mmCIF file of C-alpha atoms in Angstrom:
data_model
loop_
_atom_site.group_PDB
_atom_site.id
_atom_site.type_symbol
_atom_site.label_atom_id
_atom_site.label_comp_id
_atom_site.label_asym_id
_atom_site.label_seq_id
_atom_site.Cartn_x
_atom_site.Cartn_y
_atom_site.Cartn_z
ATOM 1 C CA MET A 322 179.302 96.051 59.672
ATOM 2 C CA SER A 323 182.212 97.996 61.166
ATOM 3 C CA ILE A 324 182.231 97.572 64.996
ATOM 4 C CA LYS A 325 181.382 101.214 65.377
ATOM 5 C CA ASP A 326 178.033 100.463 63.139
ATOM 6 C CA ILE A 327 177.749 97.687 65.905
ATOM 7 C CA SER A 328 178.091 99.992 68.903
ATOM 8 C CA TYR A 329 175.279 102.232 67.232
ATOM 9 C CA TYR A 330 173.066 99.540 66.455
ATOM 10 C CA LYS A 331 173.400 98.408 70.054
ATOM 11 C CA ARG A 332 172.883 101.549 71.604
ATOM 12 C CA SER A 333 169.746 102.165 69.294
ATOM 13 C CA LYS A 334 168.385 98.889 70.316
ATOM 14 C CA TYR A 335 168.573 99.575 74.254
ATOM 15 C CA LEU A 336 167.457 103.219 73.699
ATOM 16 C CA LEU A 337 163.854 101.960 71.538
ATOM 17 C CA LEU A 338 163.432 99.175 74.396
ATOM 18 C CA ILE A 339 163.554 102.042 77.116
ATOM 19 C CA ILE A 340 161.207 104.085 75.395
ATOM 20 C CA GLY A 341 158.846 101.167 74.237
ATOM 21 C CA ILE A 342 158.611 100.074 77.912
ATOM 22 C CA GLN A 343 157.963 103.801 78.950
ATOM 23 C CA LEU A 344 155.448 104.217 76.246
ATOM 24 C CA PHE A 345 153.563 100.209 77.721
ATOM 25 C CA VAL A 346 153.699 101.709 81.051
ATOM 26 C CA ILE A 347 151.928 104.675 80.128
ATOM 27 C CA ASN A 348 149.511 102.621 78.122
ATOM 28 C CA CYS A 349 148.825 99.962 81.303
ATOM 29 C CA LEU A 350 148.265 103.504 83.309
ATOM 30 C CA LYS A 351 145.804 105.557 81.293
ATOM 31 C CA ASP A 352 142.156 106.011 82.615
ATOM 32 C CA TYR A 353 140.231 104.472 80.015
ATOM 33 C CA ASN A 354 137.146 106.452 81.019
ATOM 34 C CA SER A 355 139.251 109.623 79.912
ATOM 35 C CA LEU A 356 139.701 108.712 76.703
ATOM 36 C CA PRO A 357 137.244 108.272 73.829
ATOM 37 C CA ASP A 358 136.094 104.882 72.592
ATOM 38 C CA LEU A 359 137.283 103.189 75.629
ATOM 39 C CA PRO A 360 134.419 102.750 77.616
ATOM 40 C CA SER A 361 132.778 101.136 75.459
ATOM 41 C CA TYR A 362 135.250 98.771 74.797
ATOM 42 C CA ALA A 363 135.419 98.386 78.519
ATOM 43 C CA LEU A 364 131.632 97.734 78.301
ATOM 44 C CA GLY A 365 132.292 95.166 75.635
ATOM 45 C CA PHE A 366 135.081 93.317 77.486
ATOM 46 C CA GLU A 367 132.879 93.410 81.236
ATOM 47 C CA HIS A 368 129.649 91.548 79.063
ATOM 48 C CA VAL A 369 131.770 88.737 77.476
ATOM 49 C CA SER A 370 133.520 88.159 81.170
ATOM 50 C CA ARG A 371 130.502 88.015 82.997
ATOM 51 C CA ASN A 372 128.503 86.087 79.857
ATOM 52 C CA GLY A 373 130.244 85.158 76.996
ATOM 53 C CA TYR A 374 129.432 86.540 73.815
ATOM 54 C CA ASP A 375 125.640 86.950 73.043
ATOM 55 C CA ILE A 376 125.114 88.386 69.441
ATOM 56 C CA GLN A 377 121.894 89.805 70.576
ATOM 57 C CA TRP A 378 123.708 91.828 73.388
ATOM 58 C CA ASN A 379 123.304 95.700 72.044
ATOM 59 C CA THR A 380 126.252 97.325 72.512
ATOM 60 C CA GLY A 381 128.347 97.530 69.458
ATOM 61 C CA MET A 382 129.805 94.578 70.029
ATOM 62 C CA LYS A 383 127.487 92.560 68.098
ATOM 63 C CA VAL A 384 129.202 94.446 64.938
ATOM 64 C CA SER A 385 132.573 93.921 66.015
ATOM 65 C CA GLU A 386 135.506 92.347 63.749
ATOM 66 C CA PRO A 387 135.576 88.348 64.327
ATOM 67 C CA GLY A 388 139.183 88.475 65.416
ATOM 68 C CA TRP A 389 138.322 91.711 68.266
ATOM 69 C CA ILE A 390 135.847 89.258 69.503
ATOM 70 C CA VAL A 391 137.949 86.346 69.766
ATOM 71 C CA LEU A 392 140.696 88.544 71.130
ATOM 72 C CA ASN A 393 138.003 89.875 74.334
ATOM 73 C CA ILE A 394 136.750 86.144 75.133
ATOM 74 C CA PHE A 395 140.527 84.615 75.341
ATOM 75 C CA LEU A 396 141.652 87.695 77.637
ATOM 76 C CA SER A 397 138.357 87.864 79.682
ATOM 77 C CA SER A 398 138.970 83.782 80.717
ATOM 78 C CA LEU A 399 142.454 85.132 81.607
ATOM 79 C CA TYR A 400 141.396 87.887 83.696
ATOM 80 C CA SER A 401 138.174 90.107 83.938
ATOM 81 C CA ASP A 402 139.022 93.615 84.489
ATOM 82 C CA PRO A 403 139.121 95.916 80.959
ATOM 83 C CA TRP A 404 142.807 96.932 81.732
ATOM 84 C CA ILE A 405 143.961 93.289 80.446
ATOM 85 C CA LEU A 406 142.544 94.145 77.062
ATOM 86 C CA PHE A 407 144.311 97.835 76.644
ATOM 87 C CA ALA A 408 147.737 96.734 77.884
ATOM 88 C CA CYS A 409 147.862 93.682 75.421
ATOM 89 C CA ALA A 410 146.780 96.297 72.624
ATOM 90 C CA GLY A 411 149.275 98.956 73.712
ATOM 91 C CA GLY A 412 151.702 96.102 74.075
ATOM 92 C CA ILE A 413 150.668 94.523 70.356
ATOM 93 C CA ILE A 414 151.056 98.306 68.953
ATOM 94 C CA ILE A 415 154.323 99.486 70.738
ATOM 95 C CA LEU A 416 155.885 96.079 69.541
ATOM 96 C CA GLY A 417 155.055 95.826 66.099
ATOM 97 C CA HIS A 418 156.225 99.534 65.480
ATOM 98 C CA PHE A 419 159.750 99.139 67.520
ATOM 99 C CA ARG A 420 160.645 95.986 66.442
ATOM 100 C CA THR A 421 160.048 97.306 62.674
ATOM 101 C CA TYR A 422 162.008 100.351 63.397
ATOM 102 C CA THR A 423 164.554 98.590 65.234
ATOM 103 C CA HIS A 424 164.964 96.548 61.857
ATOM 104 C CA TYR A 425 164.029 98.780 59.446
ATOM 105 C CA SER A 426 165.219 102.655 60.308
ATOM 106 C CA THR A 427 168.061 104.066 59.685
ATOM 107 C CA ILE A 428 167.943 106.696 62.477
ATOM 108 C CA PRO A 429 165.605 104.300 64.938
ATOM 109 C CA TRP A 430 165.300 107.187 67.640
ATOM 110 C CA LEU A 431 164.274 109.369 64.587
ATOM 111 C CA SER A 432 161.411 107.039 64.010
ATOM 112 C CA ALA A 433 160.289 106.671 67.704
ATOM 113 C CA TYR A 434 160.420 110.576 67.697
ATOM 114 C CA LEU A 435 157.655 110.560 64.644
ATOM 115 C CA PHE A 436 155.969 108.166 66.185
ATOM 116 C CA LEU A 437 155.139 109.767 69.405
ATOM 117 C CA CYS A 438 154.456 112.788 67.233
ATOM 118 C CA THR A 439 152.236 111.141 65.045
ATOM 119 C CA ILE A 440 150.753 107.989 66.021
ATOM 120 C CA PHE A 441 151.082 107.143 69.704
ATOM 121 C CA CYS A 442 148.396 109.573 70.951
ATOM 122 C CA GLN A 443 145.480 108.465 69.262
ATOM 123 C CA SER A 444 146.484 104.686 69.616
ATOM 124 C CA LEU A 445 145.959 105.173 73.207
ATOM 125 C CA TYR A 446 142.182 104.983 72.107
ATOM 126 C CA VAL A 447 141.828 103.927 68.605
ATOM 127 C CA ILE A 448 143.257 100.765 69.369
ATOM 128 C CA ARG A 449 141.761 97.920 67.021
ATOM 129 C CA GLN A 450 143.019 100.278 63.657
ATOM 130 C CA HIS A 451 146.297 100.493 65.607
ATOM 131 C CA ILE A 452 146.277 96.827 66.825
ATOM 132 C CA ALA A 453 145.777 96.026 62.796
ATOM 133 C CA ILE A 454 148.487 98.419 61.745
ATOM 134 C CA ALA A 455 151.206 97.195 64.059
ATOM 135 C CA LEU A 456 150.153 93.443 62.588
ATOM 136 C CA CYS A 457 150.580 94.813 58.866
ATOM 137 C CA LEU A 458 154.293 96.262 59.468
ATOM 138 C CA LEU A 459 155.273 92.727 60.434
ATOM 139 C CA THR A 460 154.868 91.633 56.974
ATOM 140 C CA ILE A 461 157.761 93.687 55.850
ATOM 141 C CA PRO A 462 159.776 90.335 55.892
ATOM 142 C CA TYR A 463 157.304 88.592 53.789
ATOM 143 C CA ILE A 464 156.699 91.593 51.222
ATOM 144 C CA LEU A 465 160.707 91.516 50.955
ATOM 145 C CA GLN A 466 160.934 87.658 50.842
ATOM 146 C CA ARG A 467 157.808 87.343 48.056
ATOM 147 C CA LYS A 468 156.384 84.814 51.033
ATOM 148 C CA PHE A 469 153.040 85.632 49.742
ATOM 149 C CA ILE A 470 151.114 82.907 52.256
ATOM 150 C CA SER A 471 152.337 84.193 55.285
ATOM 151 C CA PHE A 472 151.808 87.909 53.835
ATOM 152 C CA LEU A 473 148.120 86.875 53.306
ATOM 153 C CA LEU A 474 147.748 85.144 56.562
ATOM 154 C CA VAL A 475 149.215 88.095 58.712
ATOM 155 C CA VAL A 476 146.761 90.547 56.207
ATOM 156 C CA ILE A 477 143.788 88.689 57.031
ATOM 157 C CA VAL A 478 144.358 88.684 60.951
ATOM 158 C CA ALA A 479 144.748 92.025 60.957
ATOM 159 C CA ALA A 480 141.907 92.379 58.948
ATOM 160 C CA LEU A 481 139.692 90.325 61.555
ATOM 161 C CA ILE A 482 140.741 92.772 64.135
ATOM 162 C CA HIS A 483 139.801 96.044 61.655
ATOM 163 C CA ASN A 484 138.412 95.559 58.329
ATOM 164 C CA THR A 485 140.107 98.788 56.928
ATOM 165 C CA ALA A 486 143.239 96.132 56.971
ATOM 166 C CA ILE A 487 142.278 94.697 53.652
ATOM 167 C CA ILE A 488 143.665 97.490 51.584
ATOM 168 C CA PHE A 489 146.790 96.574 53.004
ATOM 169 C CA VAL A 490 146.826 93.731 49.942
ATOM 170 C CA LEU A 491 148.014 96.676 47.976
ATOM 171 C CA ALA A 492 151.842 96.491 49.301
ATOM 172 C CA TYR A 493 152.315 93.305 48.117
ATOM 173 C CA TRP A 494 151.632 93.642 44.511
ATOM 174 C CA ALA A 495 152.949 97.875 44.366
ATOM 175 C CA TYR A 496 156.666 95.848 45.991
ATOM 176 C CA SER A 497 157.049 94.415 42.456
ATOM 177 C CA LEU A 498 157.035 97.527 40.735
ATOM 178 C CA ASN A 499 160.656 99.201 39.883
ATOM 179 C CA VAL A 500 161.337 102.508 41.120
ATOM 180 C CA ASN A 501 162.858 104.535 37.996
ATOM 181 C CA ARG A 502 161.573 107.393 35.436
ATOM 182 C CA LYS A 503 158.433 105.408 34.336
ATOM 183 C CA PHE A 504 157.090 104.692 37.581
ATOM 184 C CA ILE A 505 157.419 108.661 38.579
ATOM 185 C CA LEU A 506 155.091 109.051 35.563
ATOM 186 C CA PHE A 507 153.213 106.619 36.687
ATOM 187 C CA PHE A 508 152.772 107.412 39.839
ATOM 188 C CA ILE A 509 152.177 110.799 38.667
ATOM 189 C CA CYS A 510 149.073 109.811 36.093
ATOM 190 C CA THR A 511 147.678 107.538 39.139
ATOM 191 C CA ALA A 512 147.771 110.716 41.510
ATOM 192 C CA CYS A 513 145.810 113.086 38.903
ATOM 193 C CA LEU A 514 143.260 110.005 38.368
ATOM 194 C CA SER A 515 143.387 109.550 42.354
ATOM 195 C CA TYR A 516 142.372 113.211 42.683
ATOM 196 C CA PHE A 517 139.488 112.995 39.891
ATOM 197 C CA PHE A 518 137.909 109.704 41.096
ATOM 198 C CA LEU A 519 138.795 108.331 44.497
ATOM 199 C CA SER A 520 136.096 110.791 46.514
ATOM 200 C CA HIS A 521 133.514 108.946 44.483
ATOM 201 C CA ILE A 522 134.300 105.836 44.999
ATOM 202 C CA LEU A 523 134.904 105.789 48.540
ATOM 203 C CA MET A 524 131.668 107.662 48.899
ATOM 204 C CA ASN A 525 129.907 104.742 47.211
ATOM 205 C CA ILE A 526 131.579 102.101 49.151
ATOM 206 C CA MET A 527 130.823 103.857 52.899
ATOM 207 C CA THR A 528 127.029 104.184 51.866
ATOM 208 C CA THR A 529 126.893 100.468 49.880
ATOM 209 C CA TYR A 530 128.388 98.300 53.191
ATOM 210 C CA ASN A 531 127.226 98.822 56.651
ATOM 211 C CA PHE A 532 130.652 98.002 58.167
ATOM 212 C CA TYR A 533 131.819 101.984 56.691
ATOM 213 C CA THR A 534 128.456 103.942 57.207
ATOM 214 C CA PRO A 535 129.639 105.587 60.271
ATOM 215 C CA TYR A 536 132.327 107.263 58.601
ATOM 216 C CA VAL A 537 130.020 108.936 56.238
ATOM 217 C CA ASP A 538 129.280 111.845 58.745
ATOM 218 C CA GLY A 539 132.747 111.864 60.306
ATOM 219 C CA GLU A 540 135.095 114.707 60.553
ATOM 220 C CA GLN A 541 136.240 115.189 56.687
ATOM 221 C CA THR A 542 139.774 114.708 55.662
ATOM 222 C CA ASN A 543 141.910 117.798 54.749
ATOM 223 C CA ALA A 544 144.933 118.740 53.198
ATOM 224 C CA THR A 545 147.529 118.374 55.459
ATOM 225 C CA GLY A 546 148.074 114.659 55.489
ATOM 226 C CA PHE A 547 148.258 114.779 51.851
ATOM 227 C CA LEU A 548 150.602 117.504 51.621
ATOM 228 C CA ILE A 549 153.288 115.595 54.935
ATOM 229 C CA SER A 550 153.261 112.844 52.494
ATOM 230 C CA LEU A 551 154.219 115.215 49.493
ATOM 231 C CA CYS A 552 157.236 116.547 51.213
ATOM 232 C CA VAL A 553 158.103 113.040 52.584
ATOM 233 C CA LEU A 554 158.309 112.317 49.103
ATOM 234 C CA ILE A 555 160.130 115.588 47.738
ATOM 235 C CA LEU A 556 163.000 114.700 50.409
ATOM 236 C CA ALA A 557 163.216 111.617 49.305
ATOM 237 C CA LEU A 558 163.499 112.119 45.734
ATOM 238 C CA TYR A 559 166.087 114.922 46.318
ATOM 239 C CA SER A 560 168.311 113.027 48.346
ATOM 240 C CA ILE A 561 168.348 109.248 47.213
ATOM 241 C CA PRO A 562 169.080 108.363 43.631
ATOM 242 C CA LEU A 563 166.460 106.433 41.751
ATOM 243 C CA LYS A 564 169.090 103.496 41.191
ATOM 244 C CA LYS A 565 169.210 103.435 44.954
ATOM 245 C CA MET A 566 165.456 102.258 45.596
ATOM 246 C CA GLN A 567 165.989 98.800 46.602
ATOM 247 C CA ASN A 568 164.554 96.566 48.921
ATOM 248 C CA GLU A 569 163.185 97.979 51.827
ATOM 249 C CA LEU A 570 163.826 101.544 50.734
ATOM 250 C CA LYS A 571 161.446 100.852 47.526
ATOM 251 C CA LEU A 572 158.752 99.612 49.681
ATOM 252 C CA PHE A 573 158.672 102.745 52.108
ATOM 253 C CA PHE A 574 159.040 104.616 48.771
ATOM 254 C CA ILE A 575 156.247 103.043 47.094
ATOM 255 C CA MET A 576 154.136 103.179 50.384
ATOM 256 C CA SER A 577 154.878 107.039 50.790
ATOM 257 C CA CYS A 578 153.557 107.066 47.074
ATOM 258 C CA ILE A 579 150.074 105.175 47.476
ATOM 259 C CA ALA A 580 149.482 107.323 50.729
ATOM 260 C CA THR A 581 149.959 110.777 48.743
ATOM 261 C CA CYS A 582 147.708 109.175 45.584
ATOM 262 C CA ILE A 583 145.139 108.449 48.558
ATOM 263 C CA GLY A 584 145.737 111.924 50.734
ATOM 264 C CA LEU A 585 145.150 113.939 47.120
ATOM 265 C CA GLY A 586 142.421 111.778 45.916
ATOM 266 C CA GLY A 587 140.379 111.235 48.983
ATOM 267 C CA MET A 588 140.358 114.911 50.423
ATOM 268 C CA GLY A 589 136.863 115.664 51.656
ATOM 269 C CA VAL A 590 136.005 111.879 52.644
ATOM 270 C CA SER A 591 136.125 111.213 56.476
ATOM 271 C CA ALA A 592 137.418 107.477 55.478
ATOM 272 C CA THR A 593 140.236 108.858 53.990
ATOM 273 C CA GLY A 594 142.501 109.393 57.103
ATOM 274 C CA ARG A 595 141.615 105.587 58.316
ATOM 275 C CA LEU A 596 142.354 103.916 54.642
ATOM 276 C CA ASN A 597 145.372 105.738 54.255
ATOM 277 C CA ALA A 598 146.834 105.303 58.090
ATOM 278 C CA TYR A 599 148.247 101.624 56.630
ATOM 279 C CA PHE A 600 150.217 103.569 54.106
ATOM 280 C CA THR A 601 151.316 106.898 55.939
ATOM 281 C CA VAL A 602 152.954 104.594 58.541
ATOM 282 C CA PHE A 603 155.964 104.091 56.451
ATOM 283 C CA SER A 604 156.971 107.955 56.247
ATOM 284 C CA ILE A 605 158.598 107.331 59.524
ATOM 285 C CA LEU A 606 160.632 104.791 57.936
ATOM 286 C CA LEU A 607 161.627 106.794 55.025
ATOM 287 C CA ILE A 608 162.678 110.069 56.369
ATOM 288 C CA PRO A 609 165.631 108.435 58.511
ATOM 289 C CA HIS A 610 166.588 106.439 55.175
ATOM 290 C CA ALA A 611 166.288 109.818 53.051
ATOM 291 C CA VAL A 612 168.024 112.057 55.880
ATOM 292 C CA SER A 613 171.242 108.827 55.761
ATOM 293 C CA TYR A 614 171.815 109.910 52.156
ATOM 294 C CA LEU A 615 172.231 114.188 52.980
ATOM 295 C CA SER A 616 175.589 115.409 54.355
ATOM 296 C CA LYS A 617 176.526 115.484 57.927
ATOM 297 C CA LYS A 618 175.833 119.399 58.015
ATOM 298 C CA LEU A 619 172.372 119.138 55.947
ATOM 299 C CA GLN A 620 171.364 116.357 58.106
ATOM 300 C CA LEU A 621 171.564 118.185 61.575
ATOM 301 C CA VAL A 622 169.322 120.865 59.467
ATOM 302 C CA VAL A 623 166.638 118.374 58.192
ATOM 303 C CA ILE A 624 166.654 116.384 61.324
ATOM 304 C CA THR A 625 165.929 119.651 62.994
ATOM 305 C CA LEU A 626 163.472 121.059 60.936
ATOM 306 C CA VAL A 627 161.235 117.809 60.494
ATOM 307 C CA MET A 628 161.254 117.620 64.223
ATOM 308 C CA PHE A 629 159.924 120.834 64.730
ATOM 309 C CA ALA A 630 157.446 120.375 61.510
ATOM 310 C CA TYR A 631 155.825 117.042 63.129
ATOM 311 C CA MET A 632 156.087 118.723 66.735
ATOM 312 C CA PHE A 633 154.036 121.694 64.848
ATOM 313 C CA PHE A 634 151.087 119.636 63.154
ATOM 314 C CA SER A 635 151.116 116.935 66.161
ATOM 315 C CA PHE A 636 150.007 119.775 68.724
ATOM 316 C CA SER A 637 147.823 121.695 66.577
ATOM 317 C CA SER A 638 145.517 119.012 65.348
ATOM 318 C CA ILE A 639 142.345 119.427 67.383
ATOM 319 C CA SER A 640 141.957 115.571 67.390
ATOM 320 C CA TYR A 641 145.601 115.200 68.723
ATOM 321 C CA VAL A 642 144.828 118.020 71.390
ATOM 322 C CA ASN A 643 141.597 116.822 72.599
ATOM 323 C CA GLY A 644 142.833 112.962 72.876
ATOM 324 C CA ALA A 645 146.224 114.538 75.108
ATOM 325 C CA ARG A 646 144.058 116.783 77.005
ATOM 326 C CA ASN A 647 141.764 115.033 78.338
ATOM 327 C CA MET A 648 143.933 111.877 79.533
ATOM 328 C CA GLU A 649 144.229 110.793 82.901
ATOM 329 C CA PHE A 650 145.704 108.104 84.911
ATOM 330 C CA LEU A 651 144.911 105.314 87.403
ATOM 331 C CA MET A 652 147.527 106.640 89.559
#
């Protein structure tokens, strides 16, 4: 690594540290009564703080995952205000993402920007799943080094926070595939099968298992997520030769392929976005890698287009705008 590369790495690391601290402060200062879901989390935390965990207490806590309950019990033993729960959740989410960007993104500031456009606002109130996603990101070294036991333990911990994280076990197997022309053909065939069968499979799972029944009547997933994932794949295939798809780059590409398949097959199913979040997050890492393979002039054009596109999608999303519009601060 040249002196110039070392200097760039240090500047990027400090920039992400500053951004991470700012976002953590926002997490700490948000008024949880002004965002969805958080009042019920606060109510459950206050009950645990006063009485300990009571399985008969009918507030929704009794159907929460064991890991979430344990986290509430532990934090309530330290401090009785729900603020500590939301601060801890925000810290885990931001640390998981920004540590990953520091180590695996070729353009860390661009990854941080994409995080702000796609994940941060929702992570302020969809905290259980975003903790699980952040934990899954921390398994990247174990996937690359083929340390299955370590990988599985972290995924289990994530699933104990939010049960949808169990789908991430696909990542370990998927990394064993080689990215070549046969893989592209396999991906196309899988996408076609997903289009015809995945929505039926997801609906059967949601109606069979009690944990997933709340998603049955939720907002249906449209084609936006699929189209974004597809555009990311096209950019990667255009800029990166298949023979260069090795190590972490191969992982990010395959995860984006899985995201595209799920997005295509799961259109119209409310749970698709929840399940696919564990794979769409890797586009935040794949895009900078893809851009790095372009010429300097083309890099500027593509980065500008990507930034405007993600800004447009983030602010045109109804769920995003509703969450951001209602957010207030304690101070």
